[in-house]
Amino acid sequence: MTRDEISVMDGGKCILQLRGVRPFFSDKYDLTKHPNFKLTADYDKKYTFDIEKYLNRRMKLKADDVYDVIEI
C-alpha cells in the first residue's frame, strides 16, 4: 500500500505486523467486548496507573536504618 492508501484506510481496519508473518489487514478489536474491560482505566478511572505515585513509594533509607550490603 502507498502512504495515500494507508491514510484513507477504513477506520475499522488495521494492519497487523507480527514477527515471522507478512503484514496483513484485520478488523480492529472492540475493547469494550473483552471480558476484563471492567478492570481497565477506560472503564473506571480508579484503575489508572499513576507512575509518579508508584515511583514515590520506593524504599527510602534513613540514617539510623540497619541493612546488609551484598557485593555481587
C-alpha positions as a printed Julia matrix, in Angstrom:
72×3 Matrix{Float64}:
   0.0     0.0    0.0
   1.1     3.54  -0.6
   1.04    6.23   2.1
  -2.04    7.72   0.46
  -3.89    4.41   0.61
  -2.96    3.93   4.26
  -4.09    7.45   5.18
  -7.59    6.85   3.78
  -7.9     3.31   5.11
 -11.21    2.38   6.78
 -11.19    3.33  10.49
 -12.46   -0.1   11.48
  -9.46   -1.85   9.91
  -5.83   -2.07  10.95
  -2.59   -3.51   9.62
  -1.03   -6.09  11.91
   2.67   -6.79  11.71
   3.77   -9.85  13.65
   7.2   -11.39  13.75
   7.63  -14.06  11.11
   4.45  -13.14   9.21
   3.89  -10.63   6.43
   1.73   -7.62   7.45
  -1.98   -8.24   6.97
  -5.34   -6.48   7.26
  -7.58   -7.17  10.21
 -10.69   -5.76  11.8
  -9.97   -3.71  14.92
 -10.89   -5.46  18.16
 -13.63   -3.8   20.19
 -12.02   -3.43  23.62
 -15.39   -2.97  25.29
 -16.29   -6.58  24.45
 -13.27   -8.03  26.3
 -14.25   -9.95  29.47
 -11.81   -7.89  31.59
 -12.79   -4.5   30.18
 -14.28   -3.54  33.56
 -10.74   -3.71  35.0
  -9.32   -1.07  32.68
  -8.87    2.67  33.14
 -11.09    3.22  30.1
 -13.97    1.75  32.1
 -13.18    3.26  35.51
 -10.57    5.95  36.24
  -9.71    4.33  39.6
  -7.71    1.73  37.63
  -5.43    4.37  36.09
  -1.78    3.63  36.83
  -0.02    6.62  38.4
   3.7     6.27  37.69
   4.61    9.21  39.94
   2.81    7.67  42.91
   4.44    4.3   42.19
   7.96    5.76  41.99
   7.49    7.73  45.21
   6.66    4.54  47.12
  10.13    3.11  46.68
  12.04    2.32  49.83
  13.88    5.29  51.28
  16.74    4.63  53.68
  17.12    6.71  56.82
  20.37    7.45  58.63
  19.59    5.05  61.53
  18.37    2.13  59.35
  20.35   -1.1   59.59
  20.87   -3.01  56.36
  23.24   -5.55  54.79
  25.34   -4.71  51.75
  25.89   -7.7   49.48
  28.52   -7.42  46.76
  27.6    -9.22  43.56
